[in-house]
Short mmCIF file of C-alpha atoms in Angstrom, two decimals:
data_model
loop_
_atom_site.label_atom_id
_atom_site.label_comp_id
_atom_site.label_asym_id
_atom_site.label_seq_id
_atom_site.Cartn_x
_atom_site.Cartn_y
_atom_site.Cartn_z
CA MET A 9 91.82 -12.04 -100.36
CA PRO A 10 90.15 -14.80 -98.31
CA LEU A 11 87.33 -13.53 -96.11
CA PRO A 12 88.04 -13.48 -92.33
CA ASP A 13 86.53 -15.66 -89.91
CA LEU A 14 83.46 -13.47 -88.54
CA ASN A 15 83.32 -16.42 -85.28
CA LEU A 16 86.74 -14.90 -84.17
CA LEU A 17 85.21 -11.07 -83.87
CA LEU A 18 82.88 -12.84 -81.63
CA ALA A 19 85.15 -14.46 -79.48
CA LEU A 20 87.23 -11.50 -79.24
CA ASP A 21 84.16 -9.59 -78.25
CA VAL A 22 83.47 -12.08 -75.66
CA LEU A 23 86.99 -12.18 -74.23
CA ILE A 24 87.21 -8.32 -73.46
CA ASP A 25 84.01 -8.60 -72.19
CA GLU A 26 84.78 -11.33 -70.05
CA CYS A 27 88.56 -11.03 -69.05
CA SER A 28 88.09 -14.94 -68.77
CA VAL A 29 88.78 -17.75 -70.98
CA ALA A 30 86.98 -19.71 -68.25
CA ALA A 31 83.98 -17.06 -68.59
CA ALA A 32 84.14 -16.84 -72.23
CA ALA A 33 83.76 -20.00 -72.71
CA ARG A 34 80.80 -20.30 -71.02
CA ARG A 35 79.21 -17.74 -72.35
CA MET A 36 80.03 -19.24 -75.98
CA ASN A 37 79.06 -22.70 -74.81
CA LEU A 38 82.60 -23.87 -75.94
CA SER A 39 85.09 -25.92 -73.42
CA ALA A 40 87.20 -24.22 -71.98
CA PRO A 41 90.44 -25.90 -74.27
CA ALA A 42 88.18 -24.80 -77.31
CA MET A 43 87.92 -21.27 -76.17
CA SER A 44 92.04 -21.12 -75.26
CA ARG A 45 92.70 -22.15 -79.06
CA THR A 46 89.95 -19.65 -80.39
CA LEU A 47 91.48 -16.64 -78.33
CA GLY A 48 95.06 -18.26 -79.82
CA ARG A 49 93.87 -17.71 -83.52
CA VAL A 50 92.82 -14.43 -82.42
CA ARG A 51 95.80 -13.45 -81.34
CA VAL A 52 97.46 -14.88 -84.89
CA ALA A 53 95.00 -12.70 -86.78
CA LEU A 54 95.09 -9.57 -84.70
CA GLY A 55 98.89 -9.44 -84.41
CA ASP A 56 98.81 -8.95 -80.52
CA PRO A 57 98.24 -10.63 -77.39
CA VAL A 58 94.87 -9.58 -76.57
CA LEU A 59 94.75 -10.73 -72.80
CA VAL A 60 97.92 -10.96 -70.83
CA ARG A 61 98.29 -12.15 -67.23
CA ALA A 62 97.87 -9.21 -64.08
CA GLY A 63 97.73 -10.87 -61.05
CA ARG A 64 95.26 -14.33 -61.06
CA GLY A 65 93.66 -12.78 -63.64
CA LEU A 66 93.93 -11.58 -67.63
CA ALA A 67 93.41 -8.18 -68.63
CA PRO A 68 92.95 -6.36 -72.26
CA THR A 69 96.26 -5.12 -74.34
CA PRO A 70 95.66 -1.29 -75.04
CA ARG A 71 95.40 -2.87 -78.58
CA ALA A 72 92.21 -5.17 -77.56
CA LEU A 73 90.64 -1.76 -75.50
CA GLU A 74 91.34 0.13 -78.66
CA LEU A 75 89.67 -2.47 -80.70
CA ARG A 76 86.35 -2.85 -78.70
CA GLU A 77 84.29 -0.69 -79.62
CA GLN A 78 85.11 -1.35 -83.74
CA VAL A 79 84.19 -4.52 -82.69
CA ARG A 80 81.23 -4.06 -81.02
CA ASP A 81 80.00 -2.38 -83.82
CA VAL A 82 80.55 -4.57 -86.82
CA ILE A 83 78.74 -7.33 -84.76
CA GLU A 84 75.79 -5.19 -83.93
CA GLN A 85 75.76 -4.50 -87.67
CA ALA A 86 76.14 -8.47 -88.55
CA HIS A 87 73.25 -8.53 -86.31
CA ARG A 88 70.90 -6.31 -87.99
CA VAL A 89 71.74 -7.48 -91.43
CA PHE A 90 70.64 -11.21 -90.44
CA ASN A 91 67.60 -9.94 -88.52
CA ALA A 92 66.17 -7.00 -90.62
CA GLY A 93 62.41 -7.58 -91.64
CA ARG A 94 62.35 -10.69 -88.66
CA GLU A 95 60.83 -10.70 -85.29
CA VAL A 96 62.91 -12.30 -82.04
CA ASP A 97 61.71 -15.25 -81.25
CA MET A 98 62.50 -14.92 -77.63
CA ALA A 99 61.51 -18.45 -76.64
CA THR A 100 64.90 -19.38 -78.72
CA LEU A 101 67.02 -17.10 -78.50
CA GLU A 102 70.05 -17.30 -76.61
CA ARG A 103 71.29 -13.84 -75.46
CA THR A 104 72.95 -12.18 -72.48
CA PHE A 105 71.71 -9.29 -70.79
CA SER A 106 73.29 -6.84 -69.11
CA VAL A 107 71.53 -4.56 -66.83
CA ARG A 108 73.19 -1.60 -64.55
CA ALA A 109 71.07 -1.20 -61.51
CA ASN A 110 71.33 -0.40 -57.59
CA ASP A 111 70.43 -2.93 -54.84
CA VAL A 112 66.87 -1.32 -54.15
CA PHE A 113 65.78 -2.27 -57.89
CA ILE A 114 68.15 -5.66 -58.21
CA GLY A 115 66.55 -6.68 -54.34
CA SER A 116 62.53 -5.04 -55.34
CA TYR A 117 62.51 -6.11 -58.99
CA GLY A 118 65.14 -8.78 -59.88
CA GLY A 119 63.42 -11.99 -58.41
CA ARG A 120 59.87 -10.54 -60.65
CA LEU A 121 62.19 -9.26 -63.56
CA ARG A 122 63.20 -13.17 -63.51
CA ASP A 123 60.41 -14.77 -63.48
CA VAL A 124 59.56 -12.49 -66.99
CA PHE A 125 62.59 -14.33 -68.09
CA ARG A 126 61.80 -17.94 -67.28
CA GLN A 127 58.48 -17.19 -68.83
CA GLN A 128 58.96 -15.62 -72.52
CA ALA A 129 62.72 -15.61 -72.83
CA PRO A 130 63.73 -19.11 -71.18
CA ARG A 131 67.57 -19.29 -72.72
CA CYS A 132 68.23 -15.76 -72.00
CA MET A 133 70.47 -14.95 -69.28
CA LEU A 134 69.70 -11.79 -66.72
CA ARG A 135 72.98 -10.50 -65.52
CA PHE A 136 72.93 -7.25 -63.19
CA VAL A 137 75.81 -5.59 -62.84
CA PRO A 138 76.26 -2.97 -59.88
CA GLU A 139 76.93 0.83 -60.44
CA GLY A 140 80.56 1.56 -59.93
CA ASP A 141 82.11 4.67 -57.97
CA THR A 142 81.96 6.25 -61.23
CA ASP A 143 79.98 7.01 -64.68
CA ASP A 144 81.82 5.13 -67.54
CA ASP A 145 81.35 4.76 -71.43
CA ALA A 146 79.51 1.25 -70.56
CA MET A 147 76.77 1.91 -72.77
CA VAL A 148 78.54 3.58 -75.39
CA GLN A 149 80.88 0.50 -75.63
CA GLY A 150 77.87 -1.98 -75.41
CA ARG A 151 79.73 -3.50 -72.18
CA ILE A 152 75.97 -2.90 -70.83
CA ASP A 153 72.31 -3.27 -72.11
CA LEU A 154 71.27 -0.87 -69.96
CA TYR A 155 71.17 1.43 -67.00
CA ILE A 156 68.59 2.01 -64.21
CA SER A 157 69.48 4.93 -62.05
CA THR A 158 67.91 7.91 -61.20
CA ALA A 159 66.62 10.63 -63.43
CA GLY A 160 69.13 13.04 -64.55
CA LYS A 161 72.15 11.57 -64.97
CA HIS A 162 72.55 10.82 -68.99
CA SER A 163 74.14 12.40 -71.66
CA PRO A 164 71.79 13.76 -73.99
CA GLU A 165 71.98 11.32 -76.58
CA THR A 166 70.68 8.23 -73.78
CA LYS A 167 67.41 7.21 -74.55
CA VAL A 168 65.68 7.83 -71.34
CA GLN A 169 62.58 5.80 -70.52
CA HIS A 170 60.41 6.89 -66.77
CA LEU A 171 60.03 3.41 -64.88
CA PHE A 172 58.40 4.65 -61.37
CA THR A 173 58.77 6.71 -58.39
CA THR A 174 58.97 6.34 -55.13
CA SER A 175 59.47 8.75 -51.74
CA LEU A 176 61.67 8.38 -49.25
CA LEU A 177 60.79 7.32 -45.43
CA GLY A 178 62.96 6.92 -42.08
CA ALA A 179 63.51 4.04 -40.42
CA ALA A 180 64.52 2.95 -36.90
CA ARG A 181 64.55 -0.22 -35.14
CA GLU A 182 61.19 -1.22 -33.51
CA ASP A 183 62.22 -0.15 -30.15
CA HIS A 184 64.38 3.13 -31.19
CA PRO A 185 64.03 5.87 -28.82
CA LEU A 186 62.99 8.18 -31.25
CA PHE A 187 59.63 6.60 -31.30
CA ASP A 188 58.83 7.33 -27.80
CA GLY A 189 57.01 10.54 -28.59
CA ASP A 190 56.36 13.12 -31.34
CA ILE A 191 59.63 12.69 -34.19
CA SER A 192 60.20 16.55 -34.16
CA VAL A 193 62.91 17.50 -36.20
CA GLU A 194 65.20 18.32 -33.57
CA ARG A 195 64.71 14.90 -31.95
CA PHE A 196 65.35 13.59 -35.74
CA ALA A 197 68.39 15.69 -35.90
CA ALA A 198 69.81 14.05 -32.25
CA CYS A 199 70.07 10.63 -33.68
CA ASP A 200 73.06 9.58 -35.11
CA HIS A 201 72.14 8.41 -39.20
CA ILE A 202 73.23 6.17 -41.63
CA ALA A 203 74.13 7.91 -44.48
CA VAL A 204 73.88 5.34 -47.90
CA SER A 205 75.95 6.55 -50.51
CA ARG A 206 78.43 4.60 -52.69
CA ARG A 207 80.79 7.42 -53.25
CA GLY A 208 81.18 7.74 -49.72
CA LEU A 209 79.86 10.99 -49.27
CA ALA A 210 78.15 12.05 -45.79
CA HIS A 211 76.07 15.22 -46.50
CA GLY A 212 72.89 15.26 -48.88
CA PRO A 213 69.64 16.94 -49.30
CA ILE A 214 68.75 16.01 -46.18
CA ASP A 215 71.60 17.54 -44.49
CA GLU A 216 70.45 21.18 -46.42
CA GLU A 217 67.05 21.03 -45.23
CA LEU A 218 68.61 20.62 -41.90
CA ALA A 219 70.27 23.52 -42.15
CA ALA A 220 68.00 25.84 -43.53
CA LEU A 221 66.25 25.42 -40.00
CA GLY A 222 69.59 25.64 -38.01
CA LEU A 223 70.13 22.33 -36.89
CA GLN A 224 73.02 19.88 -37.77
CA ARG A 225 72.33 16.23 -37.94
CA ARG A 226 75.70 13.76 -37.18
CA VAL A 227 76.12 10.57 -39.85
CA ALA A 228 78.18 8.75 -38.17
CA VAL A 229 78.33 5.24 -40.54
CA VAL A 230 78.38 5.43 -44.53
CA ILE A 231 77.15 2.42 -45.96
CA PRO A 232 77.18 2.01 -49.79
CA THR A 233 74.36 -0.24 -50.14
CA PHE A 234 70.67 0.00 -49.32
CA HIS A 235 70.67 -3.70 -48.28
CA GLY A 236 73.63 -3.53 -45.79
CA ALA A 237 71.89 0.12 -44.43
CA ILE A 238 68.50 -1.47 -43.90
CA PHE A 239 70.88 -4.89 -41.72
CA ALA A 240 73.00 -1.66 -39.84
CA ALA A 241 69.70 -0.18 -38.96
CA ALA A 242 68.00 -2.97 -37.49
CA ASP A 243 70.89 -4.07 -35.67
CA SER A 244 71.76 -0.60 -33.92
CA ASP A 245 70.52 2.68 -32.65
CA LEU A 246 71.04 4.33 -35.92
CA VAL A 247 68.24 5.82 -37.93
CA LEU A 248 68.43 5.33 -41.69
CA PRO A 249 66.55 8.62 -43.35
CA GLN A 250 66.90 7.69 -46.57
CA MET A 251 64.42 4.41 -47.32
CA PRO A 252 62.31 4.07 -50.33
CA SER A 253 58.80 3.34 -50.21
CA VAL A 254 59.22 1.13 -52.98
CA MET A 255 61.41 -1.20 -50.90
CA LEU A 256 58.87 -1.84 -48.01
CA ASP A 257 56.79 -4.86 -49.09
CA ARG A 258 60.46 -6.77 -49.11
CA ILE A 259 61.51 -5.73 -45.55
CA ALA A 260 58.17 -7.05 -44.31
CA ARG A 261 58.61 -10.15 -46.03
CA MET A 262 62.29 -10.55 -44.24
CA GLY A 263 60.84 -9.90 -40.80
CA LEU A 264 62.84 -7.58 -40.17
CA PRO A 265 62.55 -5.66 -36.60
CA LEU A 266 62.20 -1.73 -38.55
CA ARG A 267 59.70 0.44 -38.22
CA MET A 268 59.44 3.65 -40.63
CA PHE A 269 58.17 6.77 -40.39
CA PRO A 270 57.05 10.45 -42.04
CA LEU A 271 60.59 12.19 -42.50
CA PRO A 272 59.92 15.51 -40.60
CA VAL A 273 62.02 17.77 -43.52
CA PRO A 274 60.71 17.76 -46.88
CA VAL A 275 62.59 15.45 -49.49
CA ARG A 276 62.01 15.15 -52.75
CA THR A 277 60.25 11.93 -54.39
CA VAL A 278 62.70 9.95 -56.62
CA ALA A 279 62.51 9.08 -60.24
CA LEU A 280 63.87 6.00 -61.88
CA VAL A 281 64.65 5.24 -65.25
CA GLN A 282 65.79 3.13 -68.16
CA ALA A 283 68.47 4.49 -70.28
CA TRP A 284 69.76 2.54 -73.42
CA HIS A 285 72.71 3.81 -76.34
CA PRO A 286 70.52 5.10 -79.43
CA ARG A 287 72.13 2.12 -81.66
CA MET A 288 70.15 -0.40 -79.39
CA ASP A 289 66.75 1.82 -80.14
CA ASN A 290 65.79 -0.46 -82.97
CA ASP A 291 67.67 -4.44 -81.84
CA PRO A 292 64.55 -6.60 -81.53
CA ALA A 293 65.62 -8.45 -78.55
CA HIS A 294 66.84 -5.22 -76.89
CA GLN A 295 63.27 -3.66 -77.52
CA TRP A 296 61.47 -6.67 -76.01
CA LEU A 297 64.07 -6.36 -72.91
CA ARG A 298 63.01 -2.12 -72.38
CA ARG A 299 59.14 -3.70 -72.79
CA ALA A 300 59.37 -6.20 -70.37
CA ILE A 301 60.88 -3.93 -67.84
CA LYS A 302 58.56 -1.09 -68.26
CA GLY A 303 55.53 -3.60 -68.41
CA MET A 304 57.18 -5.18 -65.25
CA CYS A 305 57.05 -1.86 -63.26
CA ASP A 306 53.82 -0.80 -64.01
CA SER A 307 52.33 -3.81 -62.92
CA VAL A 308 53.43 -3.91 -59.86
CA GLU A 309 52.78 -0.19 -59.57
CA ALA A 310 49.05 -0.78 -60.59
CA ALA A 311 48.69 -3.56 -58.00
CA ARG A 312 50.45 -0.80 -55.07
CA HIS A 313 47.34 1.60 -55.99
#
């Protein structure tokens, strides 16, 4: 029996991941016609369309989704076989690293991390993937390499490493009436607030602290990202009570007319971690990625202190 063409597995993995022939062609350094022919060969080999038209784009068939994790496992096993006992040469490696993170990390560290890539892994691509409305199996299925998020959101088998801790401050435009006197908890609660939540939640720990004091605030706007909330606060009478201190340098460089203030209610600090699936633990390139991110965060924190 002739051996199957393992290159078709690589193509299948990329096609399912991208759901686009053109995007898959770019990742595999092929022309679009060549990628189309490869998709045709994959379809013949599997006896399945693999990708079908869905509106203006393509969507994987149930058979393709069923095979996705198995295909990724085979590719990773082959990678381990051919790279066992070898050091990875990051200077020549061509690989795309997908990192899921929120806009706080991307805005504060994305540029610095790109500089690390440029210096140490110039032929690798860094792809940030936004957080979704719900958790999924992206790490298990190999669609993302790392998930950078707050601590305590991961399954027990997931590998986790602490990156840094950030406190939360209040923020409002420089000439906001709140700054006309002492910022008491009563005056703070009387302002219209912005809530930052990608799930659209209007209430959180601050509301619990206010309720314990017999107070209630009014959340006038819910915004899914911190950067959107920053611009909204700078251009309105709204108060943003969830400003991560890690963003202060970036806000200063942007020149936004925002003024920070300590919150008049106790709010816990937020710890950020990087998490990955155990099967990637010994992958040399993945180990480099984790060291690069951890080292970058440690350097930034040391400079701040």
